[in-house]
Coordinates of C-alpha atoms (C1' of nucleotides) in Angstrom, one line a residue:
Chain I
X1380 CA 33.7 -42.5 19.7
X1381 CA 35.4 -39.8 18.2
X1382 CA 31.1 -37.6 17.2
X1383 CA 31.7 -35.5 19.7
X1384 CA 35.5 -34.4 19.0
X1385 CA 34.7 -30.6 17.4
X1386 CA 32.1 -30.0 20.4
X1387 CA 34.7 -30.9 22.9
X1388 CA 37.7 -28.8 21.7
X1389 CA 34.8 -25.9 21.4
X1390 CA 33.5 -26.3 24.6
X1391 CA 37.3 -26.9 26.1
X1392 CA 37.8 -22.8 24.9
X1393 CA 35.7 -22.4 27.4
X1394 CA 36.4 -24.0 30.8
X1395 CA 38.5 -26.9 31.7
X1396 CA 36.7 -29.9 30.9
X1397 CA 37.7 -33.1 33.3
X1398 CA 37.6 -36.8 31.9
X1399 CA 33.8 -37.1 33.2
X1400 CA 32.8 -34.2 31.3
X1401 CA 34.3 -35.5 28.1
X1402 CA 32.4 -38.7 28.3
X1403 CA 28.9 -37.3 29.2
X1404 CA 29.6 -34.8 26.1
X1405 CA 30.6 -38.0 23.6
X1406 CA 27.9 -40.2 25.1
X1407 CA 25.4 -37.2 24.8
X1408 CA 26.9 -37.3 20.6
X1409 CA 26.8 -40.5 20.6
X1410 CA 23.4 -41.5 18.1
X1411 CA 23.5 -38.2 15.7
X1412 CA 21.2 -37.8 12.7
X1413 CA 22.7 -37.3 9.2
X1414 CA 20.8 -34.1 7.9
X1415 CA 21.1 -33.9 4.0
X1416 CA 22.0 -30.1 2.5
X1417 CA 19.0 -27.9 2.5
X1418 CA 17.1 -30.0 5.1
X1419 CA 15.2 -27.9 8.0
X1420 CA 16.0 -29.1 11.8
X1421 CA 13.5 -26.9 12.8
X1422 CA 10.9 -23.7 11.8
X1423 CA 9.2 -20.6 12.9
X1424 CA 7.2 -21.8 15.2
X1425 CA 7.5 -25.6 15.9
X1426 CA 8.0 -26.3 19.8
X1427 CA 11.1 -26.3 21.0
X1428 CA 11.8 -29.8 22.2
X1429 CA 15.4 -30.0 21.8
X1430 CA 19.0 -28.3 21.8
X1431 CA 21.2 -29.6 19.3
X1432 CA 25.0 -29.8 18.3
X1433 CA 26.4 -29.6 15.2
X1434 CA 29.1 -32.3 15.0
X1435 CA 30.4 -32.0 11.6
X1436 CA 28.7 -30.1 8.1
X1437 CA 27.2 -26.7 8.4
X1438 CA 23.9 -25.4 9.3
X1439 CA 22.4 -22.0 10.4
X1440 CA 20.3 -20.0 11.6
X1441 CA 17.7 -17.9 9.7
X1442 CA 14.7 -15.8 9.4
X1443 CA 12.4 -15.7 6.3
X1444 CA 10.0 -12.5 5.5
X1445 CA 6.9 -12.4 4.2
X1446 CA 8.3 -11.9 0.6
X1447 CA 11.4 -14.5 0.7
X1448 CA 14.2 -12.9 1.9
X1449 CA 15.9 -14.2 4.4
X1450 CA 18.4 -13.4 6.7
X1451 CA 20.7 -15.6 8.1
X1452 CA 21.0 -15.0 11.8
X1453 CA 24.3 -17.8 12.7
X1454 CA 26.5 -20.3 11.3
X1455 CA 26.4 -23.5 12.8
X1456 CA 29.6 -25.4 12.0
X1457 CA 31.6 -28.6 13.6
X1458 CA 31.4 -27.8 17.3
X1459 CA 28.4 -25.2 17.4
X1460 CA 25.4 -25.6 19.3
X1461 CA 21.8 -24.2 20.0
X1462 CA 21.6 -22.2 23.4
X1463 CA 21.7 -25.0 25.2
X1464 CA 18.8 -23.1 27.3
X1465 CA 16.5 -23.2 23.8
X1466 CA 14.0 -25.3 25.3
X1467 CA 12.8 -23.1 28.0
X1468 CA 11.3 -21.2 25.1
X1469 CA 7.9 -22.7 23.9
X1470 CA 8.2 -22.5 20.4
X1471 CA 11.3 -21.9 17.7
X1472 CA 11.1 -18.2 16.2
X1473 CA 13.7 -18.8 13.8
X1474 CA 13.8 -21.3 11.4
X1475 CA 17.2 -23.8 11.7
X1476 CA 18.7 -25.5 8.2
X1477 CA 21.3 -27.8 6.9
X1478 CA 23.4 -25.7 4.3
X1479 CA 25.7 -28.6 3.8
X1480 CA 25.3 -32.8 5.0
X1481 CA 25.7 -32.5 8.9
X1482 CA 25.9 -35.0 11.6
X1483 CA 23.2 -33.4 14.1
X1484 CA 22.9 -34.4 17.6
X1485 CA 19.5 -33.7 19.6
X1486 CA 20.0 -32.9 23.4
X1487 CA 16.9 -33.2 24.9
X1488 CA 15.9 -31.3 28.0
X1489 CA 16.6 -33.7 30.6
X1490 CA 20.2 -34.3 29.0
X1491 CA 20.7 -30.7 29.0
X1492 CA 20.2 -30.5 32.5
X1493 CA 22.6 -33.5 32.8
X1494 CA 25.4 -31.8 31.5
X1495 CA 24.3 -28.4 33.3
X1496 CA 25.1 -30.5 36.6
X1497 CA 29.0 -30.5 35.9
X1498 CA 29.9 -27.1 36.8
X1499 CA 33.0 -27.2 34.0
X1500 CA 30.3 -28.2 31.3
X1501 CA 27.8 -25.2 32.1
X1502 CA 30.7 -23.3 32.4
X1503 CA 31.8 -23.8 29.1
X1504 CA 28.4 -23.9 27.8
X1505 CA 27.3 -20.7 29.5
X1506 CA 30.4 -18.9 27.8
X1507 CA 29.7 -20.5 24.6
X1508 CA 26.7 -18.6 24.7
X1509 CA 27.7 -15.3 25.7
X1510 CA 30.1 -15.4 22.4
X1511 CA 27.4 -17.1 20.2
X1512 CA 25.3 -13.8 21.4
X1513 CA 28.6 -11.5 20.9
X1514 CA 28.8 -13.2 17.5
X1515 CA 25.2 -12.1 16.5
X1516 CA 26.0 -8.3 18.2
X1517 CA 28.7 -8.3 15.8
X1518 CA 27.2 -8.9 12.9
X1519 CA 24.5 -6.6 13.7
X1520 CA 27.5 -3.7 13.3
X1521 CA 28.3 -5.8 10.1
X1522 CA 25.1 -4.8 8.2
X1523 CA 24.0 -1.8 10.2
X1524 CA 27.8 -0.1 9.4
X1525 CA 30.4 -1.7 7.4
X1526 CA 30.6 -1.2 3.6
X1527 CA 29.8 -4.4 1.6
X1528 CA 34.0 -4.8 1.0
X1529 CA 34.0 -5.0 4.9
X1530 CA 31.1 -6.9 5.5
X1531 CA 32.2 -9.4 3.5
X1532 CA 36.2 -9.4 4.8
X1533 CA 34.9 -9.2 8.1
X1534 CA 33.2 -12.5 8.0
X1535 CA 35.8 -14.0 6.7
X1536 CA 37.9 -13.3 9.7
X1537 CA 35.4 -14.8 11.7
X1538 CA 35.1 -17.6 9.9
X1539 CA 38.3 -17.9 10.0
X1540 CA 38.9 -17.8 13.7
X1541 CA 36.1 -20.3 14.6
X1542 CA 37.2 -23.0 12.2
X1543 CA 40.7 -22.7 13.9
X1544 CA 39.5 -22.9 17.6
X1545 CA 38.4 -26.5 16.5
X1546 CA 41.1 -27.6 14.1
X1547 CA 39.3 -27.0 10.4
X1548 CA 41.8 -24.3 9.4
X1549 CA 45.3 -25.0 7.8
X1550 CA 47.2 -21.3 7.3
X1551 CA 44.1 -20.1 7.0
X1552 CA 42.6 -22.0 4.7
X1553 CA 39.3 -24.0 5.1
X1554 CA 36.7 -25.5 3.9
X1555 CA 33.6 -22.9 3.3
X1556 CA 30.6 -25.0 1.5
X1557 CA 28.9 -21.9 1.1
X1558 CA 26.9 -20.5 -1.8
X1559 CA 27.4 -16.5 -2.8
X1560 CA 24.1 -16.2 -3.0
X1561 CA 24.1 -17.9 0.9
X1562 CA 26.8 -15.8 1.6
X1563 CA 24.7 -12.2 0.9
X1564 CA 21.8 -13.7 2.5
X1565 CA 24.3 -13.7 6.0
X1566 CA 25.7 -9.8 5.3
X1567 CA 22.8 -8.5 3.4
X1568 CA 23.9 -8.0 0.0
X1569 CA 22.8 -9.3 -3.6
X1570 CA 24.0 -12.1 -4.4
X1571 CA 25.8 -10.0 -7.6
X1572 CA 27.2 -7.7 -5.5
X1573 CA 28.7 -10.6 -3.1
X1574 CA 30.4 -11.4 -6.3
X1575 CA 32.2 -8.1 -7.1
X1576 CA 33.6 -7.8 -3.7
X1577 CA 34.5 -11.6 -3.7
X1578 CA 36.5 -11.0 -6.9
X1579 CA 37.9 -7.6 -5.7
X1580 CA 39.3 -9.2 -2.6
X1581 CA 40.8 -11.7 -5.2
X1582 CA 42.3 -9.5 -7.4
X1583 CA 44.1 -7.8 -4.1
X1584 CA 45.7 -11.1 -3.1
X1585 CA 43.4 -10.9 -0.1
X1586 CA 41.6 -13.7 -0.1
X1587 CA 40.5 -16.4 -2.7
X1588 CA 36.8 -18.3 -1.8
X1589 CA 36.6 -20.9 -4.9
X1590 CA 35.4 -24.3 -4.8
X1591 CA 33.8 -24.3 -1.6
X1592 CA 36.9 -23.6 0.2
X1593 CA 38.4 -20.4 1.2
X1594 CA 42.3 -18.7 1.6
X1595 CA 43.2 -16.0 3.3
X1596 CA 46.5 -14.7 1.7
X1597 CA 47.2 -11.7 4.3
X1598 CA 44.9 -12.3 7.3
X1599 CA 46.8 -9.5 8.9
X1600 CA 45.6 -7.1 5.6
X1601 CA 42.2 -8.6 5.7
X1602 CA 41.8 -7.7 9.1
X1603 CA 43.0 -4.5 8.7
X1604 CA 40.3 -3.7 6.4
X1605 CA 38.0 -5.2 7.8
X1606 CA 38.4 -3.6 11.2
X1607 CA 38.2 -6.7 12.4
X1608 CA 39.1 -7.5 15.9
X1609 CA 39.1 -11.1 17.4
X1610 CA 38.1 -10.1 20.5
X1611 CA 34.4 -11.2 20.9
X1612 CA 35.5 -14.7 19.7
X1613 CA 38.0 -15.4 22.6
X1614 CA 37.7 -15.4 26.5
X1615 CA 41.8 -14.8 27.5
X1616 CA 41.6 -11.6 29.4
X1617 CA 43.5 -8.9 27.5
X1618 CA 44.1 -5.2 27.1
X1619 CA 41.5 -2.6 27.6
X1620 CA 40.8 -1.1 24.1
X1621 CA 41.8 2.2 23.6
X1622 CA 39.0 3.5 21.2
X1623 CA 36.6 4.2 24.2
X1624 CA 33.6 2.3 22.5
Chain J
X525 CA 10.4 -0.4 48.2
X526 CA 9.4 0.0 45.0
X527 CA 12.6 0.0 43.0
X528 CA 12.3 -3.3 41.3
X529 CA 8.9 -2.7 40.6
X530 CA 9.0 -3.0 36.8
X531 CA 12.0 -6.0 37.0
X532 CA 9.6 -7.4 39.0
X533 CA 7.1 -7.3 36.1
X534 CA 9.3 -7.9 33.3
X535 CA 10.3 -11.3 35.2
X536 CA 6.9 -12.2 36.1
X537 CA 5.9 -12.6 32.4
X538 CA 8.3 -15.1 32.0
X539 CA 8.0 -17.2 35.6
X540 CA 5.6 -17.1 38.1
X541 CA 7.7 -15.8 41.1
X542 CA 6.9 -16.7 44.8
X543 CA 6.8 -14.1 47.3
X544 CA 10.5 -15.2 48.6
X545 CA 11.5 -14.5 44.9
X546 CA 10.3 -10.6 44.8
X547 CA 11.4 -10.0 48.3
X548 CA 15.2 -11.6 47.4
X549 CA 14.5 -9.0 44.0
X550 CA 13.8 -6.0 45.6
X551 CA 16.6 -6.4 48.1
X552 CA 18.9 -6.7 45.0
X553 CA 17.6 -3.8 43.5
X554 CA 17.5 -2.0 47.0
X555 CA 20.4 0.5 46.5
X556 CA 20.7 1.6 42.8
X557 CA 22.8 4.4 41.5
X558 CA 21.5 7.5 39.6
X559 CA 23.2 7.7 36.1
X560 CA 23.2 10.8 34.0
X561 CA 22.5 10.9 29.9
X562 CA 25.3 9.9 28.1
X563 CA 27.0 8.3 31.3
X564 CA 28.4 5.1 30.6
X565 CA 27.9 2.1 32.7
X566 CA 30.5 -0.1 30.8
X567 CA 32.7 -0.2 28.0
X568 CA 34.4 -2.4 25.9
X569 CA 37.6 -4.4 27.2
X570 CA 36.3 -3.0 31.1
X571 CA 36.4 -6.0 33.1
X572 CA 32.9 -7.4 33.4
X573 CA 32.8 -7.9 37.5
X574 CA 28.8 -7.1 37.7
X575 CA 25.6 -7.4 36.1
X576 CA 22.7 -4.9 36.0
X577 CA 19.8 -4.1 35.9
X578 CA 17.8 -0.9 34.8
X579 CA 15.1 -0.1 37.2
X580 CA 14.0 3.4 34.9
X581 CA 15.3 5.4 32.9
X582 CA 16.6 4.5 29.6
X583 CA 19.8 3.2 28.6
X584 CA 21.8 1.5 25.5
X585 CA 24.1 -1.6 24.7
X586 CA 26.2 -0.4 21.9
X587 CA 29.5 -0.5 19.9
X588 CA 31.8 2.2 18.3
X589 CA 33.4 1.8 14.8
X590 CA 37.3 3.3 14.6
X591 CA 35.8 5.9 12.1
X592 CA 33.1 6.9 15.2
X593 CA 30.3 5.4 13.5
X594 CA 27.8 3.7 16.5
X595 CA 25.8 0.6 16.2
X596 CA 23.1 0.6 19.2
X597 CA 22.8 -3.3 20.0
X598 CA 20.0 -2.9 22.6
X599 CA 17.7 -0.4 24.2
X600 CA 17.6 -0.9 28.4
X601 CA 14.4 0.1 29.2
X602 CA 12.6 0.5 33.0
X603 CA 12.9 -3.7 33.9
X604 CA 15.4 -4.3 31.6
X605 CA 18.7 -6.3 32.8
X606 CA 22.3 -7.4 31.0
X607 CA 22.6 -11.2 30.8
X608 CA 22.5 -12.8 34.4
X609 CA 25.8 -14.2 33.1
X610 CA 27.5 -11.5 32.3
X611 CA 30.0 -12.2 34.6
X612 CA 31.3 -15.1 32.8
X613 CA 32.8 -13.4 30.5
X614 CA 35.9 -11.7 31.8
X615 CA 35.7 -8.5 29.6
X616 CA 32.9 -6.4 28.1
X617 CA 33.0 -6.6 24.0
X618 CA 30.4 -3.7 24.1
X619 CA 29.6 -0.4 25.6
X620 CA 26.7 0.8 28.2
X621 CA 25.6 3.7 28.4
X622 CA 22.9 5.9 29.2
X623 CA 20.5 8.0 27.6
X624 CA 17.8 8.8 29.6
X625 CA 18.6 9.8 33.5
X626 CA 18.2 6.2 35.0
X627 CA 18.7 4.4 38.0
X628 CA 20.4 1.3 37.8
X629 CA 21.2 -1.8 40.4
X630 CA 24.5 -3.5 39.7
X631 CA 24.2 -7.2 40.9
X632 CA 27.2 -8.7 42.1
X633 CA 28.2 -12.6 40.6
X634 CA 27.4 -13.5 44.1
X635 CA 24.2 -12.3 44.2
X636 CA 23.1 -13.2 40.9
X637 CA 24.1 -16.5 42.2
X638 CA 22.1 -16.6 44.9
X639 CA 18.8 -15.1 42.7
X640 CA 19.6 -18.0 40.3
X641 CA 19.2 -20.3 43.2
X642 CA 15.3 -19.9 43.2
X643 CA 14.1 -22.0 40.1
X644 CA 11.4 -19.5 39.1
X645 CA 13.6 -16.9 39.0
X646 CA 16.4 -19.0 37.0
X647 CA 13.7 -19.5 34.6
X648 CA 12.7 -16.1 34.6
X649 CA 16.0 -15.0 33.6
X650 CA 16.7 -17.9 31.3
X651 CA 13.8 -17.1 29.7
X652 CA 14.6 -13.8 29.6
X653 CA 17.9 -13.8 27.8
X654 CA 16.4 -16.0 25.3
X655 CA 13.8 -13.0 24.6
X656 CA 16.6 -10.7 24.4
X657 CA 19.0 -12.7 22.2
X658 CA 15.9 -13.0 20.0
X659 CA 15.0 -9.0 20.0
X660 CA 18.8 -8.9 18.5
X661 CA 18.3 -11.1 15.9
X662 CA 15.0 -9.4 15.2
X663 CA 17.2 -6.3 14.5
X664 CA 19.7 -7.5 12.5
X665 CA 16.9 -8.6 9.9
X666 CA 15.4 -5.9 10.5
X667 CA 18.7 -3.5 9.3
X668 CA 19.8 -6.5 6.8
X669 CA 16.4 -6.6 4.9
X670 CA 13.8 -4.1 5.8
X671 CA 13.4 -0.8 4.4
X672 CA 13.9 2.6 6.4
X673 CA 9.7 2.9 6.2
X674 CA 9.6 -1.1 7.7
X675 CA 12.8 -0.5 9.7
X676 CA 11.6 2.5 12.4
X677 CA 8.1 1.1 12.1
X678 CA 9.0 -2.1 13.5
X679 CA 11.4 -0.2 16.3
X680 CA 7.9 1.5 17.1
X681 CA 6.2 -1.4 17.4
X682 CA 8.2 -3.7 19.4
X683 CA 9.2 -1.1 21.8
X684 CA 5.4 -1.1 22.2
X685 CA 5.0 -4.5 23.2
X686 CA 7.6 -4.3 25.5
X687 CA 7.0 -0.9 27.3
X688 CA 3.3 -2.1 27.4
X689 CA 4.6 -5.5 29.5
X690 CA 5.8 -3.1 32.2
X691 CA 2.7 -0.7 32.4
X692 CA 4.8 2.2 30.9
X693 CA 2.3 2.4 28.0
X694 CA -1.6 3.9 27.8
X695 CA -3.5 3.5 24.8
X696 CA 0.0 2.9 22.6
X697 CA 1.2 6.1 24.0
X698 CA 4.7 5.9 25.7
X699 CA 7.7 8.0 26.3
X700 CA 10.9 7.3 24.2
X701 CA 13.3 9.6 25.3
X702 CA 15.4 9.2 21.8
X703 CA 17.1 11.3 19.4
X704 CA 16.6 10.9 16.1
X705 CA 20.2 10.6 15.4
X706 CA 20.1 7.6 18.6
X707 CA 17.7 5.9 16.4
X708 CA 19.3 6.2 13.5
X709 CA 22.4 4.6 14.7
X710 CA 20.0 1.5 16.2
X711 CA 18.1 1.3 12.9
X712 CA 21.2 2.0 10.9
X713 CA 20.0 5.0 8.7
X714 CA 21.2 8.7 8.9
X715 CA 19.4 11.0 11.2
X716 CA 17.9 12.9 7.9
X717 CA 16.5 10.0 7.0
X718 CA 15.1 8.9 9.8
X719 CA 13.2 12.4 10.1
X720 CA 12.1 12.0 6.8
X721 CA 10.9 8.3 7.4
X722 CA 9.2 9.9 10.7
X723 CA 7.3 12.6 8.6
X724 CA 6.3 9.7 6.3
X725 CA 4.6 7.7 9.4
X726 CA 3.0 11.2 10.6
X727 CA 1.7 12.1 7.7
X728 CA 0.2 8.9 6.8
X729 CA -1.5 9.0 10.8
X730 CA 0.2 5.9 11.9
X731 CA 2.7 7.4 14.6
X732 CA 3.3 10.8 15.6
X733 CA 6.7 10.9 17.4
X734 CA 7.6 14.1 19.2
X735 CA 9.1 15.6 22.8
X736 CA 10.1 12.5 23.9
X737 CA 6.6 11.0 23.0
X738 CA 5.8 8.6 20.5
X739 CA 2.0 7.7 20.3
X740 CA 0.8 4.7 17.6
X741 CA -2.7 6.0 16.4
X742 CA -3.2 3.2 14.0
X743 CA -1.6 -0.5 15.6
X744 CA -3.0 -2.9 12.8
X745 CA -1.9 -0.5 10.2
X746 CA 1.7 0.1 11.9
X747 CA 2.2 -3.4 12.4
X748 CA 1.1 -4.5 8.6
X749 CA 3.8 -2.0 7.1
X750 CA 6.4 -2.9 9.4
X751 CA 5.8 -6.9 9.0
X752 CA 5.7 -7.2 13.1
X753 CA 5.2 -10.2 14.6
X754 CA 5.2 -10.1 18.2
X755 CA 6.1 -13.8 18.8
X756 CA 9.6 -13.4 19.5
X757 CA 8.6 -11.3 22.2
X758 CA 6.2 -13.3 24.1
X759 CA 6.0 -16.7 25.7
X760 CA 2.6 -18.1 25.4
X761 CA 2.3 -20.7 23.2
X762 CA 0.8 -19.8 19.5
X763 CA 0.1 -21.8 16.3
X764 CA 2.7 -22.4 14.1
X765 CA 3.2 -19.6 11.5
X766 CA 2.4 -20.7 7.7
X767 CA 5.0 -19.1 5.9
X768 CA 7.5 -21.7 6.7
X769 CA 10.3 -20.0 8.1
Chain E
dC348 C1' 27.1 -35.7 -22.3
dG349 C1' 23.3 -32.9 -20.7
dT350 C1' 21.2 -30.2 -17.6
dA351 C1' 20.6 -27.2 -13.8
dA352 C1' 22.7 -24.5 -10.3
dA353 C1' 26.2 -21.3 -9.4
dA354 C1' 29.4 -17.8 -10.8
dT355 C1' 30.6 -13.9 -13.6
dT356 C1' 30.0 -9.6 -16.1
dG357 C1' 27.6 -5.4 -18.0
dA358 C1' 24.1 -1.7 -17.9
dT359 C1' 20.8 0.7 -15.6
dC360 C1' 18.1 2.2 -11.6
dT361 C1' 17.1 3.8 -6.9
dG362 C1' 17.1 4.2 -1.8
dT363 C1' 19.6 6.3 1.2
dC364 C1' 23.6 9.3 2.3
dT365 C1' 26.0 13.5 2.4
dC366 C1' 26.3 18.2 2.5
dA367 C1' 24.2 22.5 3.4
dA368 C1' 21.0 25.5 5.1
dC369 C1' 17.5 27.0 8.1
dG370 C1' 14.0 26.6 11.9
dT371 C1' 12.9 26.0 16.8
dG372 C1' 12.7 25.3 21.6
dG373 C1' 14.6 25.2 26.1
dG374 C1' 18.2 26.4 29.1
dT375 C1' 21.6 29.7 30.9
dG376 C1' 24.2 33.6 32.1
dG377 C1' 24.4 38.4 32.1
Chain D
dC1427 C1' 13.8 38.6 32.3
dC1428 C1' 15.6 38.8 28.2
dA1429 C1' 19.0 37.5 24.7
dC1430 C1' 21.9 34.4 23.2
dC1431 C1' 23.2 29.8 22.2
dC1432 C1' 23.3 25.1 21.2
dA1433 C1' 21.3 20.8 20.4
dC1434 C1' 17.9 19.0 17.8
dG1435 C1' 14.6 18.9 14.1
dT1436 C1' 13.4 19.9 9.3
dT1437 C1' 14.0 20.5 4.3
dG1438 C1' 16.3 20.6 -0.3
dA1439 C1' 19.7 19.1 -3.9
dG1440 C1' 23.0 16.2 -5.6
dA1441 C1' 26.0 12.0 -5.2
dC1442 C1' 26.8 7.1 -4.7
dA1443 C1' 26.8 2.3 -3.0
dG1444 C1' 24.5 -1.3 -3.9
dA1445 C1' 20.2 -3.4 -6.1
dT1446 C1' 18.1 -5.1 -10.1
dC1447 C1' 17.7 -6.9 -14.6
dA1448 C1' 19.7 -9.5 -18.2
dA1449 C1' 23.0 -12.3 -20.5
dT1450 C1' 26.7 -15.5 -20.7
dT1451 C1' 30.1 -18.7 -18.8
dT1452 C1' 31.6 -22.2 -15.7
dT1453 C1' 31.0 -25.9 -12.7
dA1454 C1' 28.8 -29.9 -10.5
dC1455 C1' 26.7 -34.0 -11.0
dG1456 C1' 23.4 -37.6 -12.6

DNA sequence: CGTAAAATTGATCTGTCTCAACGTGGGTGG
DNA sequence: CCACCCACGTTGAGACAGATCAATTTTACG
């Protein structure tokens, strides 16, 4: 059964999985549910019954206020999960959505703790979720910070990255089924505005985003005006920064 | 001892702890360290060997931008810990540091190993990261989509509700040993307009803010401008909000 | 084809930033 | 004990990034 493929090579980032481990994790993807674009997995308040993996198709992660924005708090793509530990909270306080047709797996609690019981498998899930929660820390910097050209580059650079650690990226080119107007709700821009910067990285030979899928031309470039910096995404111990921050 | 006194409490509304489980507590908190303002606990690409609590004081997660600009990710309050599993991760991708004279127990991967052998206090914990994790994404919609009026309201309000959890609050009355210019960089607005947006909330009798005080005279009203909710902050089960999100 | 959603472009508006000045309180060294 | 000093708070004026409003074009899909 090949449902669980994505969520193993993102959990194997992570820790060394062992040929148990794999087979609980496939078993555990086995039965998914096929979640049509737009549909809701869960809401502001429901109860919390179940962690989830994404196995293929994007969701995220969003907040709605009072007078329809909405902010969208995490992509969910092939591989991502729910904090595992989700259902030790009572209720959902963010609302969970289907931005493009998803194979869903639900993990309920007792499977959870299943998994937990491998020490390679909480490992890796335990570290997923310290970079899930990095990922969010970053993009708090995104819109508190970064000008709407770097908002928007830096995402990309993200994106970029995550897709790769599970095999969706060709030199840098993936699939991105995500609407402009999606795309501002993520960095907190108008949906116009999203535009202008989309077709000013374009017209630098930075990056194209057409058709649902997106290039980077110079990744190095993109980065560099991005200020982006892989780090957060990856676990390999490296070189202390030198910035001091 | 009375160090982990307000740990203790923070914990407790999340688990109900044994005796076993405050006495193995206040052991680990036993022997903090004093940290001066603007000391820094961590930074990023420091090799993250402990986790920590904050037993008073006040201190800050937060990252630096090449150009100096600072994003606050997370205020550290009396009670207030890093993730348990920190220590997963082999390097910090943020900064600590303090800003109000605190002292701070630094717990050991051993030892948080051995607290997380208790049950109660693994859920405690869990539970408590999944508060935390949900206070970030609270800020991030509240820089992407809130207004500088809504944006340090809300601050106010939910470090209300949290101070108030650990008895550091009478009558909505609490000291917050910030700068203007520190909670500027948190809400991501310049220090002018944070004063400006202060004046605003003192002249309109919802929050005076001054030496290191900060009293809410009007709650309902506060809370009604700032579109708080103080789910994501609580446990305790609740009806399902209407608005769908 | 036809229709609706999404992308694109232009014009105008505005919340917040930046720069610049001045006030103020608490700490420190002479 | 006073005078200076420095960080922080306060206020004003002008600038600008990005929002909003309003078409128009393109694309996706039944």
């Amino acid at each position: 059964m090949r449902n669980a493929s994505a969520w193993i090579e993102r959990l194997s980032g992570f820790a060394t999985l062992g040929a148990d481990d794999v087979a609980l994790l496939e078993q555990a993807a086995a039965t998914p549910r096929l979640y049509g674009s737009q549909e809701g997995l869960a809401k502001s308040g429901d109860a919390c019954e179940f962690a989830f993996v994404v196995l293929d198709g994007l969701a995220c992660e969003f907040k709605l206020l009072p007078d329809g924005r909405r902010q969208i708090l995490a992509y969910l793509f092939a591989g991502d999960m729910s904090d595992a530990r989700q259902p030790l909270m009572p209720r959902w306080n963010h609302a969970v959505c289907v931005l493009w047709p998803a194979r869903v797996a639900l993990l309920s609690p007792e499977l959870v703790r299943r998994l937990e019981q491998s020490p390679a498998t909480a490992r890796a899930m335990g570290r997923y979720a310290l970079v899930k929660q990095a990922i969010t820390r970053e993009w708090l910097v995104n819109v508190g910070h970064r000008t709407a050209f770097e908002r928007v580059s830096h995402l990309l650079c993200e994106i970029d990255v995550r897709l790769e650690a599970v095999g969706l990226t060709r030199d840098h080119t993936f699939d991105l089924p995500l609407t402009q107007a999606e795309m501002g709700d993520t960095v907190a821009l108008s949906a116009v505005h999203v535009n202008r910067t989309l077709m000013e990285l374009r017209r630098l030979k930075l990056v194209t985003f057409q058709n649902r899928q997106a290039s980077i031309h110079d990744c190095a470039a993109l980065r560099a005006v991005a200020g982006f910096d892989p780090h957060y995404l990856r676990l390999e111990p490296e070189p202390a920064h030198i910035d001091g921050n």
